[in-house]
Short mmCIF file of N, CA and C in Angstrom, two decimals:
data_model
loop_
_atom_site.label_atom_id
_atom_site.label_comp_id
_atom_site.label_asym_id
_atom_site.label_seq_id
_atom_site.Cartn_x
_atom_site.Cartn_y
_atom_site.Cartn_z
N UNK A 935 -39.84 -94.03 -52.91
CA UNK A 935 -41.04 -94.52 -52.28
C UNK A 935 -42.16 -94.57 -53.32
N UNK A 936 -42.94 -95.53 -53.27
CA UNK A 936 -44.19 -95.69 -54.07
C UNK A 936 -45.20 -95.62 -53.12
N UNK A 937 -46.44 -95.01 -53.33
CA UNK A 937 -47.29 -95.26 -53.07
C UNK A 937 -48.66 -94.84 -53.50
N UNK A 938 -49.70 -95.61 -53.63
CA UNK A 938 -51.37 -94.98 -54.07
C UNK A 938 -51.98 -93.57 -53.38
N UNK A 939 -52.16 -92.81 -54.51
CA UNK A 939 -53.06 -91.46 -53.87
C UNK A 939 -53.93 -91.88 -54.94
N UNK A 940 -55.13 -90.92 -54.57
CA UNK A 940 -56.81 -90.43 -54.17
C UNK A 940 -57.05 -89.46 -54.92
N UNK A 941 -57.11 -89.43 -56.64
CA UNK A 941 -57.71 -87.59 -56.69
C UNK A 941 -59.26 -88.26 -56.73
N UNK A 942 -60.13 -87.47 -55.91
CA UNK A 942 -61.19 -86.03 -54.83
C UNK A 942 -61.60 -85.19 -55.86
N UNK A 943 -63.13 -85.71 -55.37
CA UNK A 943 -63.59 -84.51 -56.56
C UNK A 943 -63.54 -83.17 -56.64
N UNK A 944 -63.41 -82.23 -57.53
CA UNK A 944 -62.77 -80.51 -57.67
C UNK A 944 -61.25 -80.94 -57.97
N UNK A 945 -60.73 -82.44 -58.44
CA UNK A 945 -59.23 -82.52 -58.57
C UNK A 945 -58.55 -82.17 -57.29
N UNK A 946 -59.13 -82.43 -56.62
CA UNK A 946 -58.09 -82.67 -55.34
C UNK A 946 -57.35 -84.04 -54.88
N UNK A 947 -56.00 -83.92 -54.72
CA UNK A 947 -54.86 -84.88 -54.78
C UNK A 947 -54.93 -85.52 -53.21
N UNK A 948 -54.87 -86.25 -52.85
CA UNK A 948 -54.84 -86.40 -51.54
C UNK A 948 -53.68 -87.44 -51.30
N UNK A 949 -52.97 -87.30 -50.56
CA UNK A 949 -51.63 -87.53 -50.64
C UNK A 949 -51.39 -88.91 -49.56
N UNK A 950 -51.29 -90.16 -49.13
CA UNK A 950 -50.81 -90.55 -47.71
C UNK A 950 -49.63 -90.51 -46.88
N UNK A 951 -49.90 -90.15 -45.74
CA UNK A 951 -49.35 -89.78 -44.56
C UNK A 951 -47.74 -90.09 -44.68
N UNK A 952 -47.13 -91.37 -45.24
CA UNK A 952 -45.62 -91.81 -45.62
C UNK A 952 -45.53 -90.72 -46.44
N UNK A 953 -46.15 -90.54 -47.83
CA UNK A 953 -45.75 -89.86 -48.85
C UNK A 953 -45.13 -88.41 -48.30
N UNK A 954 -46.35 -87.98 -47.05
CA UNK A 954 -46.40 -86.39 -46.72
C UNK A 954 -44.78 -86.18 -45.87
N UNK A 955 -44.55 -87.44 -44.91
CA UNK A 955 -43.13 -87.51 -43.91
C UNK A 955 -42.27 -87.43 -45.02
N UNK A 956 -42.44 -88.64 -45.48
CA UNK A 956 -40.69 -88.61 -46.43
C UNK A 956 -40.83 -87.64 -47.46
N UNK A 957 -41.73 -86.97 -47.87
CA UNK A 957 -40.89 -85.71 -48.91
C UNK A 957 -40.79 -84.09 -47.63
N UNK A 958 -41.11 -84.54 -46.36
CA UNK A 958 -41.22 -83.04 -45.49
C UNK A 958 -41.96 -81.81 -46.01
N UNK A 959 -43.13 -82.78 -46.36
CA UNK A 959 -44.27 -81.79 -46.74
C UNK A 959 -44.78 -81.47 -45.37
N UNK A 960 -45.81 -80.05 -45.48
CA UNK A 960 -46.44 -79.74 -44.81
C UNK A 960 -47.73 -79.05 -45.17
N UNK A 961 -49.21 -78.84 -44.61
CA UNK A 961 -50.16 -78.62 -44.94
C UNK A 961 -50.25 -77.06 -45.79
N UNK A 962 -50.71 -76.86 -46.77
CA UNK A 962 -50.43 -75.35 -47.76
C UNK A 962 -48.88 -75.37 -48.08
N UNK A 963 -48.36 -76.07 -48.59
CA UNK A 963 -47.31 -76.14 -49.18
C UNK A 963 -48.03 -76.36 -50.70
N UNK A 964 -46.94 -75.63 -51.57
CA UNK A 964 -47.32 -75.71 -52.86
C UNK A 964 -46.18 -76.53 -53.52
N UNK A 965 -46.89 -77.42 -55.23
CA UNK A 965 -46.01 -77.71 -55.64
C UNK A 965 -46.59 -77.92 -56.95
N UNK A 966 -45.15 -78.01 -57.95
CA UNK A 966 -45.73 -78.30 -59.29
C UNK A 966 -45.99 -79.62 -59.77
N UNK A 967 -46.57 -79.94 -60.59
CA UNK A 967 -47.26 -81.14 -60.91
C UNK A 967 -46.84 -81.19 -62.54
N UNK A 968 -45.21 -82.02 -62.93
CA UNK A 968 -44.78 -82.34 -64.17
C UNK A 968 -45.63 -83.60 -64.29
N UNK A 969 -45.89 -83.89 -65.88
CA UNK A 969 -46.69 -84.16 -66.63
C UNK A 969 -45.80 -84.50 -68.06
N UNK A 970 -45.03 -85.29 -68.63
CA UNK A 970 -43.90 -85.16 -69.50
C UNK A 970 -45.17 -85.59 -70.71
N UNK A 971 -45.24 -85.32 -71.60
CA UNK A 971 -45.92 -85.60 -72.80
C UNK A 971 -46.02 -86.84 -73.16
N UNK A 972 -44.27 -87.11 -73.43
CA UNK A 972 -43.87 -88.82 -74.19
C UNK A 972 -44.19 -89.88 -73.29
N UNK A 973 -44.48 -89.24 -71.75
CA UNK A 973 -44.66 -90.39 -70.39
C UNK A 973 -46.10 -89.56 -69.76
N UNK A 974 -46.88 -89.88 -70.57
CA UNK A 974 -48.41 -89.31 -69.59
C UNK A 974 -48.64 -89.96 -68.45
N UNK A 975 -48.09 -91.44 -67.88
CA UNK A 975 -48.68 -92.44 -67.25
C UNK A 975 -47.39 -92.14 -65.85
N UNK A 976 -46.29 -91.13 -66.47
CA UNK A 976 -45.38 -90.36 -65.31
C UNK A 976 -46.24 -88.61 -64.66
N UNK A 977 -46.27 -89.17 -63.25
CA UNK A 977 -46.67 -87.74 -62.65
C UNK A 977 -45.80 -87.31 -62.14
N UNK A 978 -44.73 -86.32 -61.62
CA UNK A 978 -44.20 -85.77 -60.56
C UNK A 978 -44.59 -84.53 -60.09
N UNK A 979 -44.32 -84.23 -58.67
CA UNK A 979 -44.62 -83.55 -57.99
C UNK A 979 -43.23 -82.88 -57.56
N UNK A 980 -43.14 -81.46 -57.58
CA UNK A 980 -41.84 -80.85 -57.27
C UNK A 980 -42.54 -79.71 -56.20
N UNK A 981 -41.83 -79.84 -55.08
CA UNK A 981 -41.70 -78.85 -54.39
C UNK A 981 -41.59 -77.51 -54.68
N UNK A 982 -42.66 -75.82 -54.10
CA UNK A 982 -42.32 -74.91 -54.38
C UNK A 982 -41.50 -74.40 -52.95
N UNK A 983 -39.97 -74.17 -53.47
CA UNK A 983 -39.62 -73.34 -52.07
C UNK A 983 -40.16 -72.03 -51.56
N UNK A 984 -40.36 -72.02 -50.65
CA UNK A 984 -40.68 -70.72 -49.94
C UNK A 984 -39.77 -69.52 -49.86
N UNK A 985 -38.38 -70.46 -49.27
CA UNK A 985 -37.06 -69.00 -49.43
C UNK A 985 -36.31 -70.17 -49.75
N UNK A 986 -35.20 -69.60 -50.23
CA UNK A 986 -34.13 -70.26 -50.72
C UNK A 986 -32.51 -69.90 -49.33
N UNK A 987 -33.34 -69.40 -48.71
CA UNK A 987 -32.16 -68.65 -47.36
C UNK A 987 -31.81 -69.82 -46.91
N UNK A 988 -30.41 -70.28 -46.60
CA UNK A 988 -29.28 -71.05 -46.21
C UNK A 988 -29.27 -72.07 -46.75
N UNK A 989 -29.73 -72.45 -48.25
CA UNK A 989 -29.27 -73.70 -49.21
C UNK A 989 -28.34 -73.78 -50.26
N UNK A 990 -27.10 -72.72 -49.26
CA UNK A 990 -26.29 -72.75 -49.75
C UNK A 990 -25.07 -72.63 -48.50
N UNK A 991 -25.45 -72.96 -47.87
CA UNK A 991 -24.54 -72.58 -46.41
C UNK A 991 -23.38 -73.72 -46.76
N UNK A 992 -23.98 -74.90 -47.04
CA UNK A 992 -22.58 -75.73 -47.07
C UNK A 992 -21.89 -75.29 -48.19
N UNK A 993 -22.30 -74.59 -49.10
CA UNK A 993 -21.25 -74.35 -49.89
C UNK A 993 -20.25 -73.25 -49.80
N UNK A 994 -20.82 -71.60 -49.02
CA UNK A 994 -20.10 -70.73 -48.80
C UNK A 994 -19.79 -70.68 -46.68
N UNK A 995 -20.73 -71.97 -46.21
CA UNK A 995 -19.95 -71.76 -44.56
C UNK A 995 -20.91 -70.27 -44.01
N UNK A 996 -19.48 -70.05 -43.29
CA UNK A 996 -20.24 -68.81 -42.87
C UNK A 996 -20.43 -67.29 -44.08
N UNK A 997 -21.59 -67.44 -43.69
CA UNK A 997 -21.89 -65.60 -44.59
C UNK A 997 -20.98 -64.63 -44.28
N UNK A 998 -20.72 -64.54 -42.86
CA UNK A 998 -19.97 -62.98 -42.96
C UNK A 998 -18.84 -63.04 -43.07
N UNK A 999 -18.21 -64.73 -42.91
CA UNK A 999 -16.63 -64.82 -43.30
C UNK A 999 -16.92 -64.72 -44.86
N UNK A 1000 -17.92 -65.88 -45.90
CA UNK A 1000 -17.53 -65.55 -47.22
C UNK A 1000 -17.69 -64.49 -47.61
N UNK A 1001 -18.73 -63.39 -47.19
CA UNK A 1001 -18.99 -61.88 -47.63
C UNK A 1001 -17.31 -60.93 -47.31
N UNK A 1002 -16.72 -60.96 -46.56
CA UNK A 1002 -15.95 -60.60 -46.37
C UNK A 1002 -14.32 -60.88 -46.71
N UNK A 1003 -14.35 -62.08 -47.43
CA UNK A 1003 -13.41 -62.92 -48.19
C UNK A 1003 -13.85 -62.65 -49.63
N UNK A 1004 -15.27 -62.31 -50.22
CA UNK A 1004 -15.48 -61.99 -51.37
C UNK A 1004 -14.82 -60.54 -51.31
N UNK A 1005 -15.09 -59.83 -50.32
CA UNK A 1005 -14.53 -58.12 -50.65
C UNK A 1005 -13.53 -57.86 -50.27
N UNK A 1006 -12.24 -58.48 -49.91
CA UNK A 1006 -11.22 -58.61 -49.62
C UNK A 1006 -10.50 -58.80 -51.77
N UNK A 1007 -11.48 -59.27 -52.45
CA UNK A 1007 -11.10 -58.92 -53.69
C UNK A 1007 -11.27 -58.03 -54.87
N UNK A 1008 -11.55 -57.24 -54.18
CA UNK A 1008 -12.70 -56.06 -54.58
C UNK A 1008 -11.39 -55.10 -55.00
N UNK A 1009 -10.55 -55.09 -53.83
CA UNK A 1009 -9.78 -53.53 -53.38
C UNK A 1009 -8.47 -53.83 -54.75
#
């Protein structure tokens, strides 16, 4: 998605409403602001996660079956 933002004086970013849906932002969400040297005229914006709890579920399924399939190799 492309679209025009607004920096607001004190450097405030102001974002529009598409931009805010399609990345599933929400209001006090933080994020970092890359800046590549060789591409000054590139901005990105990266999401800070809050928790990282179940972004990994598709990979291990259920917790207490993989926790318990991990210590099943223990013995």
């Amino acid at each position: 998605m492309i679209a025009e933002a607004r920096l607001r004086g004190r450097n405030q970013l102001t974002l529009p409403d598409p931009v805010v849906q399609a990345g599933g932002l929400a209001e006090g969400e933080r994020v970092v602001v890359e800046i590549d040297p060789a591409d000054p005229d590139t901005v990105r914006l990266h999401r800070i996660r809050a928790s990282y709890a179940g972004t990994l579920r598709e990979v291990y399924g259920d917790p207490v079956a993989a926790l318990a399939e991990e210590r099943q190799g223990w013995e």
